[in-house]
mmCIF file of C-alpha atoms in Angstrom:
data_model
loop_
_atom_site.group_PDB
_atom_site.id
_atom_site.type_symbol
_atom_site.label_atom_id
_atom_site.label_comp_id
_atom_site.label_asym_id
_atom_site.label_seq_id
_atom_site.Cartn_x
_atom_site.Cartn_y
_atom_site.Cartn_z
ATOM 1 C CA MET A 1421 112.175 236.023 218.791
ATOM 2 C CA GLU A 1422 109.152 235.645 216.572
ATOM 3 C CA ASP A 1423 109.212 233.502 213.473
ATOM 4 C CA ASN A 1424 108.286 236.024 210.745
ATOM 5 C CA ARG A 1425 107.703 234.017 207.604
ATOM 6 C CA VAL A 1426 106.450 235.729 204.488
ATOM 7 C CA GLU A 1427 104.168 233.582 202.375
ATOM 8 C CA LEU A 1428 103.213 234.544 198.833
ATOM 9 C CA SER A 1429 100.018 233.343 197.302
ATOM 10 C CA GLY A 1430 100.071 231.990 193.769
ATOM 11 C CA SER A 1431 98.488 235.069 192.202
ATOM 12 C CA GLU A 1432 100.859 237.403 194.026
ATOM 13 C CA LEU A 1433 103.862 235.376 192.886
ATOM 14 C CA VAL A 1434 102.643 235.484 189.274
ATOM 15 C CA ARG A 1435 102.188 239.260 189.559
ATOM 16 C CA TRP A 1436 105.792 239.732 190.736
ATOM 17 C CA LEU A 1437 107.084 237.417 187.999
ATOM 18 C CA ILE A 1438 105.259 239.471 185.350
ATOM 19 C CA ILE A 1439 106.737 242.685 186.747
ATOM 20 C CA GLY A 1440 110.211 241.133 186.706
ATOM 21 C CA VAL A 1441 109.804 239.992 183.106
ATOM 22 C CA ILE A 1442 108.663 243.480 182.042
ATOM 23 C CA VAL A 1443 111.658 245.102 183.773
ATOM 24 C CA LEU A 1444 114.104 242.627 182.207
ATOM 25 C CA ALA A 1445 112.516 243.137 178.779
ATOM 26 C CA GLY A 1446 112.919 246.903 179.152
ATOM 27 C CA ILE A 1447 116.584 246.556 180.076
ATOM 28 C CA GLY A 1448 117.138 244.167 177.174
ATOM 29 C CA LEU A 1449 115.435 246.518 174.706
ATOM 30 C CA PHE A 1450 117.551 249.401 175.995
ATOM 31 C CA PHE A 1451 120.800 247.556 175.271
ATOM 32 C CA TYR A 1452 119.449 246.302 171.917
ATOM 33 C CA PHE A 1453 118.403 249.730 170.582
ATOM 34 C CA ALA A 1454 120.916 251.991 172.391
ATOM 35 C CA PRO A 1455 123.813 251.633 169.925
ATOM 36 C CA SER A 1456 121.685 252.568 166.905
ATOM 37 C CA SER A 1457 119.641 255.382 168.444
ATOM 38 C CA LYS A 1458 120.458 259.080 168.228
ATOM 39 C CA PRO A 1459 120.614 261.279 171.335
ATOM 40 C CA ALA A 1460 117.365 263.017 172.260
ATOM 41 C CA VAL A 1461 119.199 266.322 172.661
ATOM 42 C CA PRO A 1462 122.225 267.179 170.532
ATOM 43 C CA PRO A 1463 125.456 267.442 172.494
ATOM 44 C CA SER A 1464 126.314 270.976 173.530
ATOM 45 C CA VAL A 1465 129.395 272.759 172.298
ATOM 46 C CA GLN A 1466 132.368 272.101 174.536
ATOM 47 C CA GLU A 1467 133.370 275.142 176.522
ATOM 48 C CA SER A 1468 136.960 276.331 176.342
ATOM 49 C CA PRO A 1469 138.950 276.246 179.591
ATOM 50 C CA ARG A 1470 139.290 279.566 181.389
#
């Protein structure tokens, strides 16, 4: 079986770290602002059961 080792260069590793930080910041901002934000579309009227 071949030895398939993946090697990341320094610039590629920094690029993935930046992407990870941006994703984590987006998730953090979502949970920070979600409780105080209003829904984009108002909730629809609940339908009565048939």
